Short mmCIF file of C-alpha atoms in Angstrom, two decimals:
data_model
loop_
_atom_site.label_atom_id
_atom_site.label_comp_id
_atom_site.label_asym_id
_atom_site.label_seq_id
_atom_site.Cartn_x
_atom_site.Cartn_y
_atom_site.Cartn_z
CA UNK A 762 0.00 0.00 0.00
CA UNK A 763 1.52 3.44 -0.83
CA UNK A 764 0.50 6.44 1.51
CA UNK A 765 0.59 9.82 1.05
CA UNK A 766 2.86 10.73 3.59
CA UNK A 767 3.73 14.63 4.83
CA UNK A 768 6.07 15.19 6.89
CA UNK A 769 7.18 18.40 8.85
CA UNK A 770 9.99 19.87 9.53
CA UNK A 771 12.20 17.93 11.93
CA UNK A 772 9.43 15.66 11.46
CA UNK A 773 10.13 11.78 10.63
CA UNK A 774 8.41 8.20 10.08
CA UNK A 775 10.16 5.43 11.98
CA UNK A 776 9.63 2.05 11.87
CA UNK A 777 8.74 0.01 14.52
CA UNK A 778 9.70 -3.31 13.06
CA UNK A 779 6.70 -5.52 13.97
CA UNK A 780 4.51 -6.19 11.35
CA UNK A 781 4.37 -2.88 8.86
CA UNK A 782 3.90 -0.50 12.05
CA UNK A 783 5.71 3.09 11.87
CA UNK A 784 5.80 5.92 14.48
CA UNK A 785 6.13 9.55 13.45
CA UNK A 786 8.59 10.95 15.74
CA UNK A 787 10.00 14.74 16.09
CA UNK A 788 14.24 14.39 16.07
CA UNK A 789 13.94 18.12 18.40
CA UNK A 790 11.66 16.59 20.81
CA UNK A 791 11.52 13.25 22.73
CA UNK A 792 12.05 10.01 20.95
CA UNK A 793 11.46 6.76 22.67
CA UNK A 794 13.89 4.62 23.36
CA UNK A 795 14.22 0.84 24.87
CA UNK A 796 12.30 1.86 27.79
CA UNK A 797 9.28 2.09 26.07
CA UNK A 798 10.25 -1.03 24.10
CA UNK A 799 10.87 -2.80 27.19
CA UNK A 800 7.67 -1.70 29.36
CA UNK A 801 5.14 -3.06 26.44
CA UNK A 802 7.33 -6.17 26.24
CA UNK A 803 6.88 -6.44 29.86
CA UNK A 804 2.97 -5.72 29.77
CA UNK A 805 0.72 -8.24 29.83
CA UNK A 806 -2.33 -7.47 28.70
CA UNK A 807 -5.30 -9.90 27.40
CA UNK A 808 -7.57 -9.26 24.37
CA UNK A 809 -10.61 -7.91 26.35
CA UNK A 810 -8.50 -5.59 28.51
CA UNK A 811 -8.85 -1.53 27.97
CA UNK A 812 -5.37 0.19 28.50
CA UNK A 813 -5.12 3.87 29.92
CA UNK A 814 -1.31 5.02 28.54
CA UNK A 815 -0.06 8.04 30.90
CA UNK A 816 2.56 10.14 30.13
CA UNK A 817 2.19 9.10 26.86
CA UNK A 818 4.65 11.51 24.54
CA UNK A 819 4.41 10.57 20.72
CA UNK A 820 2.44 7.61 21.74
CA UNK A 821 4.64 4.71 21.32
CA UNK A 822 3.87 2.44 23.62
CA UNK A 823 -0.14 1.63 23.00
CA UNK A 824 0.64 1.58 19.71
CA UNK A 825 3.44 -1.02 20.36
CA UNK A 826 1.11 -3.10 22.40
CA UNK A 827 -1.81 -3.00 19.98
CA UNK A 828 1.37 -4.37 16.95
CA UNK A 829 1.79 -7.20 19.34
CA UNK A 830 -1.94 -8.04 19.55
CA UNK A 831 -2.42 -6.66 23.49
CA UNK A 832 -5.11 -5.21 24.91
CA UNK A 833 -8.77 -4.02 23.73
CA UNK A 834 -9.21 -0.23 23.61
CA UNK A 835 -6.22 2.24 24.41
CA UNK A 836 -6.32 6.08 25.63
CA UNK A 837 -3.16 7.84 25.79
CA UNK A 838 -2.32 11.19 27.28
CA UNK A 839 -0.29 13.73 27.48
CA UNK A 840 0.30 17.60 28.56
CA UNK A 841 1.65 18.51 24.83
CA UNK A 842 0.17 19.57 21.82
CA UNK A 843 2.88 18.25 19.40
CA UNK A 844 2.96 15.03 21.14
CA UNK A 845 -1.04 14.21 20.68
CA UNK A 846 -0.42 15.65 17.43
CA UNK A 847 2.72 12.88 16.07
CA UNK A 848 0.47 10.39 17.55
CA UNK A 849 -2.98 10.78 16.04
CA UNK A 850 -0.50 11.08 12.70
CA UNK A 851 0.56 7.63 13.84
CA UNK A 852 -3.30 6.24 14.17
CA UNK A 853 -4.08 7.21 10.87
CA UNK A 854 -1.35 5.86 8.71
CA UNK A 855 -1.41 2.95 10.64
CA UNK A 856 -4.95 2.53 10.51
CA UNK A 857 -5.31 1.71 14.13
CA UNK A 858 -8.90 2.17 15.02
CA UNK A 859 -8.66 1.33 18.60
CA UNK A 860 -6.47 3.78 20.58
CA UNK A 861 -7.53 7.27 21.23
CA UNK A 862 -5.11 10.00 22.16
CA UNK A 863 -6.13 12.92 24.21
CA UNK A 864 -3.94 16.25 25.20
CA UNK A 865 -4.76 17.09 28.93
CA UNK A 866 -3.12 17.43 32.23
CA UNK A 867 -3.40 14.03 34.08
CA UNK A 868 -3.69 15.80 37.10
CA UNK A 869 -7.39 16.37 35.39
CA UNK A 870 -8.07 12.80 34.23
CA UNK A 871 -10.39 11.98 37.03
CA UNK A 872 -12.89 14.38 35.66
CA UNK A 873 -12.16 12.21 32.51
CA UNK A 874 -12.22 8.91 32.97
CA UNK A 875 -14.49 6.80 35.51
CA UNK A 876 -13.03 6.03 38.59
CA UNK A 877 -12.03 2.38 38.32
CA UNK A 878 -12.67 2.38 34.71
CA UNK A 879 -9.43 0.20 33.52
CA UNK A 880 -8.22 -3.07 33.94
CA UNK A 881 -4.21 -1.88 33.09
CA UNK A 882 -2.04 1.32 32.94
CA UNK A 883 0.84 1.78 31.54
CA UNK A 884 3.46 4.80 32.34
CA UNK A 885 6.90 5.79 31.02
CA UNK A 886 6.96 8.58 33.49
CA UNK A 887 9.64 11.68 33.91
CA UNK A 888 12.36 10.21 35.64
CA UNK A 889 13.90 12.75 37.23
CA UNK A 890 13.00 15.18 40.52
CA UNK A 891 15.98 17.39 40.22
CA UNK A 892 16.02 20.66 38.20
CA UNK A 893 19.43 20.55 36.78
CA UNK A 894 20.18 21.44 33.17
CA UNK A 895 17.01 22.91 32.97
CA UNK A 896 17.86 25.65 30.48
CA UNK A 897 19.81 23.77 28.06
CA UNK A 898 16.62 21.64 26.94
CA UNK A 899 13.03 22.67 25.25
CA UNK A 900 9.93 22.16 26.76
CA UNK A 901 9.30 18.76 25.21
CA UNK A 902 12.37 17.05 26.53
CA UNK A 903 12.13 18.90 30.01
CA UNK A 904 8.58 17.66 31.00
CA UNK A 905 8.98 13.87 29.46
CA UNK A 906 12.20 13.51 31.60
CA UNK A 907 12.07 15.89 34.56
CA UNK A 908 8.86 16.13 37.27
CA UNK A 909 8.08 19.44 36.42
CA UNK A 910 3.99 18.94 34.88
CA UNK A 911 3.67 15.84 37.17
CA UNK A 912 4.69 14.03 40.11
CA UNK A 913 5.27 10.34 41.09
CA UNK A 914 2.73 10.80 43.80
CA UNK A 915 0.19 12.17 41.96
CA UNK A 916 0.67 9.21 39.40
CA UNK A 917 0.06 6.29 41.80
CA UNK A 918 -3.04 9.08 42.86
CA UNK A 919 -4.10 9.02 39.68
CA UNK A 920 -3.67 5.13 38.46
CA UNK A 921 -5.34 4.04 41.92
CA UNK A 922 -8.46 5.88 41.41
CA UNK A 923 -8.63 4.38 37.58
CA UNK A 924 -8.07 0.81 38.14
CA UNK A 925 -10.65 -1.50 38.98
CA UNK A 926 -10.20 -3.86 41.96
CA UNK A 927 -7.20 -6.14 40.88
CA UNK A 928 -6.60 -3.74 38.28
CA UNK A 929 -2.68 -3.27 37.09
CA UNK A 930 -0.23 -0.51 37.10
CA UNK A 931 3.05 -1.29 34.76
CA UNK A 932 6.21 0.95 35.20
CA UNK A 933 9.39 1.90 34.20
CA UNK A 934 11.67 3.68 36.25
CA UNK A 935 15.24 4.28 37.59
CA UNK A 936 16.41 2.36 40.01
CA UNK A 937 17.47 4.95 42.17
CA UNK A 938 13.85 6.29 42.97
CA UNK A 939 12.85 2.59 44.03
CA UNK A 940 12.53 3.35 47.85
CA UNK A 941 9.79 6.45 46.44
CA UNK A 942 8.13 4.27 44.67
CA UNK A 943 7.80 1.48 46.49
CA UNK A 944 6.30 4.02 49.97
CA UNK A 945 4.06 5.41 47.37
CA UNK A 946 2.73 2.49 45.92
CA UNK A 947 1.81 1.42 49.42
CA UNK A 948 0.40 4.84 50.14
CA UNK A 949 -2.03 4.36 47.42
CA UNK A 950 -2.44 0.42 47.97
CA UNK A 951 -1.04 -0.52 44.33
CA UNK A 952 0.78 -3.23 45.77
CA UNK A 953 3.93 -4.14 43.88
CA UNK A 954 3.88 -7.73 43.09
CA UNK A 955 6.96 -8.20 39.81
CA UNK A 956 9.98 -6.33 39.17
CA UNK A 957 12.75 -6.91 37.04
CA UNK A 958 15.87 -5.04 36.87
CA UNK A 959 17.60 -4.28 33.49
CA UNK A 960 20.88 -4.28 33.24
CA UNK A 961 22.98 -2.50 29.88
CA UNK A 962 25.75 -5.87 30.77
CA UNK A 963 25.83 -8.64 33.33
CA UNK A 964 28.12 -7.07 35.74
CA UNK A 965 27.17 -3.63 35.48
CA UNK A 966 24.61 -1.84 38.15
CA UNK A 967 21.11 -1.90 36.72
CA UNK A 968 19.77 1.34 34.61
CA UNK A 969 16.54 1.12 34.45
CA UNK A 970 13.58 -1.29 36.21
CA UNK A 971 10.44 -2.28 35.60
CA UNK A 972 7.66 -2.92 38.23
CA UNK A 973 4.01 -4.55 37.97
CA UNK A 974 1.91 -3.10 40.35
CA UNK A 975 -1.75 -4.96 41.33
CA UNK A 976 -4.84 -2.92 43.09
CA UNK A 977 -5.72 -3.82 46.84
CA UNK A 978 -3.13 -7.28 46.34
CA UNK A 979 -1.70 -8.86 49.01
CA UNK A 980 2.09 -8.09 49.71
CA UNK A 981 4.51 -10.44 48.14
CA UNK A 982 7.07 -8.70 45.82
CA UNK A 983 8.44 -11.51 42.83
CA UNK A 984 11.75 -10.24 41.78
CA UNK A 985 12.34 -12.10 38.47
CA UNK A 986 15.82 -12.93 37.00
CA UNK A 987 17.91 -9.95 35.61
CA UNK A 988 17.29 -8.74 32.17
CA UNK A 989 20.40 -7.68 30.20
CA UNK A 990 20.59 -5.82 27.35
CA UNK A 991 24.17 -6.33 25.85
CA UNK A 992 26.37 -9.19 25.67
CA UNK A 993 30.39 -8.71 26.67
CA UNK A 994 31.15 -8.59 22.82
CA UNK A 995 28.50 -5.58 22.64
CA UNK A 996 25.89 -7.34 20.43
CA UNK A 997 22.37 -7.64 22.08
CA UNK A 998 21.44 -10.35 23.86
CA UNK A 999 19.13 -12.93 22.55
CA UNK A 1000 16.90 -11.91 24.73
CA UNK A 1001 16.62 -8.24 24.04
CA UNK A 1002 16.36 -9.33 20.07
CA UNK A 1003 13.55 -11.33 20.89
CA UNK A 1004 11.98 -8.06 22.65
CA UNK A 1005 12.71 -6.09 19.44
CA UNK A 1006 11.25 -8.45 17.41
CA UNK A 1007 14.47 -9.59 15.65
CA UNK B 1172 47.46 -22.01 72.85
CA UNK B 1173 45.25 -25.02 73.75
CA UNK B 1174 41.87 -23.93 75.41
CA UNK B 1175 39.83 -26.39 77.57
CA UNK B 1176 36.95 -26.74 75.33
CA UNK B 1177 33.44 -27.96 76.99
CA UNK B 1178 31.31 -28.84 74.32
CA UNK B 1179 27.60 -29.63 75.85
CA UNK B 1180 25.49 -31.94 74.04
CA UNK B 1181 24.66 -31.11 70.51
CA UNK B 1182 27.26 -27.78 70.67
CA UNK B 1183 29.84 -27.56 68.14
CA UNK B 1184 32.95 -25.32 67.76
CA UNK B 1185 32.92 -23.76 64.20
CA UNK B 1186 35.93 -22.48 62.76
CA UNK B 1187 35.16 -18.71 61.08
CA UNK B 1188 37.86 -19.02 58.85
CA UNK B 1189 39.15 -15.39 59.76
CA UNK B 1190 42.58 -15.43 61.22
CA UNK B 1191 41.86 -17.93 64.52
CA UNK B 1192 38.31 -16.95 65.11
CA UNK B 1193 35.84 -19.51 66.32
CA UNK B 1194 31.89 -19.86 67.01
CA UNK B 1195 29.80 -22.01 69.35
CA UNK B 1196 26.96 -22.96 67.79
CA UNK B 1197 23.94 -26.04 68.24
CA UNK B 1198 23.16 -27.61 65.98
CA UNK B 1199 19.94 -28.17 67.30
CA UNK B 1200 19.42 -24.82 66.59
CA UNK B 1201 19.36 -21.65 64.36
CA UNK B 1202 22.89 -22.36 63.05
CA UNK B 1203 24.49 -19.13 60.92
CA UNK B 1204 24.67 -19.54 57.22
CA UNK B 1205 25.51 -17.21 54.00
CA UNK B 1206 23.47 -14.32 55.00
CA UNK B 1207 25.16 -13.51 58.38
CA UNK B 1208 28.71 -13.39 56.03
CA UNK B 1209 27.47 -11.35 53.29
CA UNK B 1210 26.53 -8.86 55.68
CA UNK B 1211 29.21 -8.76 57.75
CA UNK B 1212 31.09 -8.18 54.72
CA UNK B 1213 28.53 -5.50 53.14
CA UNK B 1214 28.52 -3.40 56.49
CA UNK B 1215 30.82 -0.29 56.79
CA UNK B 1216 32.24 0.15 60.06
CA UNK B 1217 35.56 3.07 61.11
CA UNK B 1218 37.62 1.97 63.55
CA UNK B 1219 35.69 4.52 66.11
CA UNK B 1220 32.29 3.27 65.69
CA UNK B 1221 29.85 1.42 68.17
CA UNK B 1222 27.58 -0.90 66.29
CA UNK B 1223 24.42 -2.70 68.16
CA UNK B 1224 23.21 -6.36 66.20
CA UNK B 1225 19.72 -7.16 66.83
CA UNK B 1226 18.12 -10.20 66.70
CA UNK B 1227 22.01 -11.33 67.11
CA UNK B 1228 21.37 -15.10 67.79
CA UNK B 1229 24.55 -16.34 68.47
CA UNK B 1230 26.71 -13.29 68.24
CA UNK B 1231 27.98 -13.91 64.54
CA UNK B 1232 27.70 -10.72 63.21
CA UNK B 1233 29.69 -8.78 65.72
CA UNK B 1234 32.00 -11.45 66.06
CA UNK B 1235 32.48 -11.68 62.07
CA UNK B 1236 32.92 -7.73 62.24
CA UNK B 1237 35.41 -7.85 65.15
CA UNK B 1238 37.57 -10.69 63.45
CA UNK B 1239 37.72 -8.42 60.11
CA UNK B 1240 38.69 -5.28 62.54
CA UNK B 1241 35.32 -3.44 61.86
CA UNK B 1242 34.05 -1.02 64.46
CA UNK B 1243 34.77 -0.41 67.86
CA UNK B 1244 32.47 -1.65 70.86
CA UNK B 1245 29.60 -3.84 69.81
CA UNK B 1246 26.54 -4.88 71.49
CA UNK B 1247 24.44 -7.98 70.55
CA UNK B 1248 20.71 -8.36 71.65
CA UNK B 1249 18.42 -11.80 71.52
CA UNK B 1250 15.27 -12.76 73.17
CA UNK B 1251 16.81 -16.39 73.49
CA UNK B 1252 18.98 -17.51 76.33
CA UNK B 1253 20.12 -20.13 74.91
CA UNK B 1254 22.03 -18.28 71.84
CA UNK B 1255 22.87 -15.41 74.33
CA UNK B 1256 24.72 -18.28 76.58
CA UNK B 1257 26.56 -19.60 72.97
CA UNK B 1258 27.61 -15.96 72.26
CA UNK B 1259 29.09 -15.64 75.40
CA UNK B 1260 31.22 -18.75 75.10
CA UNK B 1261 32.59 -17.44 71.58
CA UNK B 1262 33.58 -13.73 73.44
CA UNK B 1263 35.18 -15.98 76.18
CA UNK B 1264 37.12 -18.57 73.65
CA UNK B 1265 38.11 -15.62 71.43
CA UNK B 1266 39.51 -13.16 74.14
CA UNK B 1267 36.94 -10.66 72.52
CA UNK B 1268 36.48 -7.52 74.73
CA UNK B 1269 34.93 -4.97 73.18
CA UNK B 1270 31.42 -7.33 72.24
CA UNK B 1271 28.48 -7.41 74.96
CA UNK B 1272 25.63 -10.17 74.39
CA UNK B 1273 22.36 -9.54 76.13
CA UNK B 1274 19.29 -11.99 76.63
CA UNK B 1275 16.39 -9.05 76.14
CA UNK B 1276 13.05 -8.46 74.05
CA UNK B 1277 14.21 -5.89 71.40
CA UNK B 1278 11.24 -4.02 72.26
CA UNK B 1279 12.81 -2.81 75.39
CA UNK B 1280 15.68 -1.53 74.07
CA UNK B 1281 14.42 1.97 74.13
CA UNK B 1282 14.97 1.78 77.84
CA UNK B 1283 18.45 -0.07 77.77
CA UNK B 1284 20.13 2.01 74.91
CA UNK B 1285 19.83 6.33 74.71
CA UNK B 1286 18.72 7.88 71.69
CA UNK B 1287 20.87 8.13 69.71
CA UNK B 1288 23.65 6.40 71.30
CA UNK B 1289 25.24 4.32 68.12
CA UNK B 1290 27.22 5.09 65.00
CA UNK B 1291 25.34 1.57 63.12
CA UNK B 1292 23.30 -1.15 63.61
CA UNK B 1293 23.46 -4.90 61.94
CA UNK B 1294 19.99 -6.93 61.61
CA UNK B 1295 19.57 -10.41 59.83
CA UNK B 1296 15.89 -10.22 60.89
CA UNK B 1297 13.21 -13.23 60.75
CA UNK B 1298 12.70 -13.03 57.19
CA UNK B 1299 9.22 -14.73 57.11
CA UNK B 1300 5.49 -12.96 57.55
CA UNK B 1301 3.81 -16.11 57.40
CA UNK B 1302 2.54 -18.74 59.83
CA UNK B 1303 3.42 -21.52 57.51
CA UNK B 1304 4.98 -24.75 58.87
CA UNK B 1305 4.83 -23.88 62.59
CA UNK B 1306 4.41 -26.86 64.00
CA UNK B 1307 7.66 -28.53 63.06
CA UNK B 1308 9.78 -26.33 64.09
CA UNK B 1309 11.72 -25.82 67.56
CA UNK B 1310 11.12 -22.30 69.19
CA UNK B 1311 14.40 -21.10 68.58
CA UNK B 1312 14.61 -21.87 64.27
CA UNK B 1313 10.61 -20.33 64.52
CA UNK B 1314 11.96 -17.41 66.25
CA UNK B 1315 14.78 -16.72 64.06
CA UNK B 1316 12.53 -17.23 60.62
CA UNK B 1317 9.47 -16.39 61.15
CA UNK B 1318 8.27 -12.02 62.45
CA UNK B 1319 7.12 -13.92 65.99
CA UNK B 1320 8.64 -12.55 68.58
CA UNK B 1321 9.40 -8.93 66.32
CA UNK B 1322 7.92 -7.29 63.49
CA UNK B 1323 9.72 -5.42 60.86
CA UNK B 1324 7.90 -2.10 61.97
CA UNK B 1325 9.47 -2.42 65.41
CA UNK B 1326 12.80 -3.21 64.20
CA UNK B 1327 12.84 0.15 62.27
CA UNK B 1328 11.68 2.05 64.29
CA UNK B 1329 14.07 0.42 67.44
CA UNK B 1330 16.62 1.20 64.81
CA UNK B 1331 15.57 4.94 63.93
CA UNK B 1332 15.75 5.97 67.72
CA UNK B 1333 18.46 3.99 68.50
CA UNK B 1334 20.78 5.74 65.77
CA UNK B 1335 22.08 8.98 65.59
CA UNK B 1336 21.63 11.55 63.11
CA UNK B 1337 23.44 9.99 59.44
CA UNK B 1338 23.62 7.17 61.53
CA UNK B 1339 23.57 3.41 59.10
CA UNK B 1340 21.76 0.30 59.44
CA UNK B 1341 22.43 -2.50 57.60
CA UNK B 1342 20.09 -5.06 56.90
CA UNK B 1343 19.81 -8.79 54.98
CA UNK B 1344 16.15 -9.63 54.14
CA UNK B 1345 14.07 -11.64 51.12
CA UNK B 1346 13.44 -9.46 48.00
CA UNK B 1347 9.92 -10.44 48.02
CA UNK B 1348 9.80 -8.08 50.71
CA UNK B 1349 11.52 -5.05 49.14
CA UNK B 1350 8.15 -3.14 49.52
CA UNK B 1351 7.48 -3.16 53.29
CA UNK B 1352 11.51 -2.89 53.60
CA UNK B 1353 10.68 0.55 51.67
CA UNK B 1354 8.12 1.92 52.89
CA UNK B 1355 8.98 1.40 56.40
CA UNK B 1356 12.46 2.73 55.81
CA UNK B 1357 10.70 5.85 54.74
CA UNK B 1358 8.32 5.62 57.26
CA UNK B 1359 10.44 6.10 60.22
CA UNK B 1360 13.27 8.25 58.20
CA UNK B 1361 15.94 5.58 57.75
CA UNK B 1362 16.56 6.37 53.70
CA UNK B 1363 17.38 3.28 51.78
CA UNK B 1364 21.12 4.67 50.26
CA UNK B 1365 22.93 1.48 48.81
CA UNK B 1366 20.68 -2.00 47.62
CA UNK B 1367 22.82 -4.94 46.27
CA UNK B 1368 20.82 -8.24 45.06
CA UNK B 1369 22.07 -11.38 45.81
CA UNK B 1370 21.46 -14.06 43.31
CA UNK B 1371 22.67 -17.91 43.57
CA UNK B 1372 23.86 -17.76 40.15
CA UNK B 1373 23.83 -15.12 37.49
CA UNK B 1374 20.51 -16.10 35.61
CA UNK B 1375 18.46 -16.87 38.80
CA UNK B 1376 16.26 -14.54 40.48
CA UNK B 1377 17.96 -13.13 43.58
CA UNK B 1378 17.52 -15.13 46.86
CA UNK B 1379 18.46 -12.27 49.65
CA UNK B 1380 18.97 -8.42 49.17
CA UNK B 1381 21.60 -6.11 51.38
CA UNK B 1382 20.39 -2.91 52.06
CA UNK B 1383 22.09 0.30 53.84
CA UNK B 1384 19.72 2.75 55.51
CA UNK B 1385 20.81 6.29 56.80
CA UNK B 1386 18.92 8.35 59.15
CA UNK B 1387 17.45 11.46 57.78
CA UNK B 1388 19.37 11.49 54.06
CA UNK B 1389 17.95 12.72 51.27
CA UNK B 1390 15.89 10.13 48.58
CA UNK B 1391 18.89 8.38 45.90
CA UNK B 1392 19.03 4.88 46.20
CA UNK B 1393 22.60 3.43 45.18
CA UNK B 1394 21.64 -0.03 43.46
CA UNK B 1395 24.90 -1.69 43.19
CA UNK B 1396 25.73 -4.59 40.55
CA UNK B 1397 24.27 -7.64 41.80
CA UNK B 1398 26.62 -10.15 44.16
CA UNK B 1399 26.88 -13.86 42.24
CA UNK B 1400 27.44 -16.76 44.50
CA UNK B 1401 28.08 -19.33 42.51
CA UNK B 1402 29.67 -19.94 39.09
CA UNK B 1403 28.11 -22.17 36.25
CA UNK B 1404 29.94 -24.58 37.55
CA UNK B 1405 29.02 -24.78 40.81
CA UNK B 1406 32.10 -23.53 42.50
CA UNK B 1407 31.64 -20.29 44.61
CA UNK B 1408 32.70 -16.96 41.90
CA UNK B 1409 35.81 -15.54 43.08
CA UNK B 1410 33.76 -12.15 44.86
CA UNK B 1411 32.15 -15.24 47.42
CA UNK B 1412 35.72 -16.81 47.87
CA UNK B 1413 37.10 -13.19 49.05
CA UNK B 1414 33.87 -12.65 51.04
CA UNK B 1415 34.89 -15.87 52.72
CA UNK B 1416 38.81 -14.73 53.16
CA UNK B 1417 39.67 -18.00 50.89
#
């Protein structure tokens, strides 16, 4: 099939390398990388289940988990206008009739959505609390990667009062914020129940983790086996390829 | 120099494999195993610094620390006589001074210790919430497993008065309780600084995590690469062998 395709400036169609998906992505603003890869890899989701995406820039991720035949019904959001923008580009080339995107301030999605409306959520969320480097970056990059438009708390706020009973929260995050996630997942009763810590190599400290969290569960944490990203010879790991689809 | 050695029934001398260094235990009961050596090892302790073990049993920890010239005075604390009377025997074998064993419910130590009075504290705590196989168990391996005699809660927040201001504790526990580890850490201001996940081999899920705690820091958790104990082959990896002095 041959599309009419217009890009912008700056402006660019990636592809996502399962079946014929492709992503339009902005090279000045914020691209995803293996995080978001990783965190719908590490989703489960089953046929009938309706996916709230927060946080959810250009889009990627529901529209990786709908190419890998997860979920039901998607709605992604996000504070910025050029995000909701690449990513209702994204629907329609793709033809993806099943995820909405909306621009809006979480902090207002309980006027939005019912409460206990989903069965999953899914965040990528801004990593980082401090404020340095602020004035070297734009907007875009600034709010997907510092806490400046919202706040972990007011994320686990947020996902609690969406998710039904048994519901699921999936994250990715830095291990160095673990101990604030962990006392806030509590605080909200999104009980942590899998976590798996990801590695770049075997015997380097983990950069990233990623943490299934289950409504009003009982407590019982399942730390799974390590995953690694790169081999010693700098190749990825057959694992990773099999994440990527390769 | 021979000792007269008096050995009652079911009591063993264990060599500690640090310079002479030997332990009493029975092997009737809670015997020490890997944990009590990983976190003698992972533990940080100048020259100057007082250290208080709960939940002490008998008296490894302090007696590991002392034989690998860690810290200065030391007091152990156990609700069973039994391991208090085997610690006591090791201090008196070993010519160890500066370590005090005391028979006492760690609940009381609020009115045996001042706030504030130590540099660090050690704790290989029961690791187990559940009631689960009671019955076949003597008092003093149920004790020492199983949150009977003290909860997690209280050992934190024994531990937050008991240390001063930056002052460490240093814990051993099961990662599938990472999230009440967290969120009581943060609950009575003992921030989780340093986390290092111990696996039995390097594609396993890890069986025990180390943790350091430090009163009233700010939020940035350290997660260090994880500890291997054993290679493919079996054998112990060569960070084990040094943990063990071998």
């Amino acid at each position: 099939m041959i599309r009419n395709i217009i890009l912008k400036d700056n402006e660019r169609l990636d592809d996502l390398e399962i079946k014929s998906f492709k992503l339009f992505q902005n090279k000045d603003m914020f691209c995803y990388g293996v995080d978001a890869v990783l965190l719908s890899d590490f989703t489960k989701a089953k046929a009938d289940e309706n996916v709230l995406d927060l946080c959810t820039g250009n889009g990627v991720i529901p529209i990786l988990m709908h190419a890998k035949d997860k979920g039901n019904k998607f709605l992604g959001i996000d504070i910025i206008p050029e995000n909701i923008e690449l990513a209702n580009k994204s629907l329609k080339y793709n033809d993806i009739e099943n995820i909405s995107f909306i621009c809006e301030d979480i902090k207002k999605l309980k006027s939005i959505v019912k409460s206990g409306e989903y069965n999953l959520i899914t965040c990528n969320p801004p990593y980082m609390v401090d404020k340095s480097g602020y004035k070297n970056k734009n907007v875009d990059k600034l709010v997907a990667r510092h806490e400046i438009k919202i706040k972990l708390d007011e994320i686990f706020d947020i996902s609690a009062g969406a998710l039904q009973t048994k519901g699921r929260l999936y994250m990715i995050h830095r291990p160095n914020r673990i101990p604030d996630i962990m006392y806030l997942a509590r605080k909200y009763r999104l009980e942590p129940k899998r976590m798996v810590m990801v590695h770049s190599m075997v015997n380097k400290e983990p950069s990233m983790v990623l943490i299934e969290f289950v409504k009003d569960a009982k407590a019982d944490l399942k730390v799974e086996k390590p995953l690694i990203i790169y081999k010693e010879d700098g190749e990825y790991t057959e694992e990773l390829l099999k994440i990527y689809n390769k």
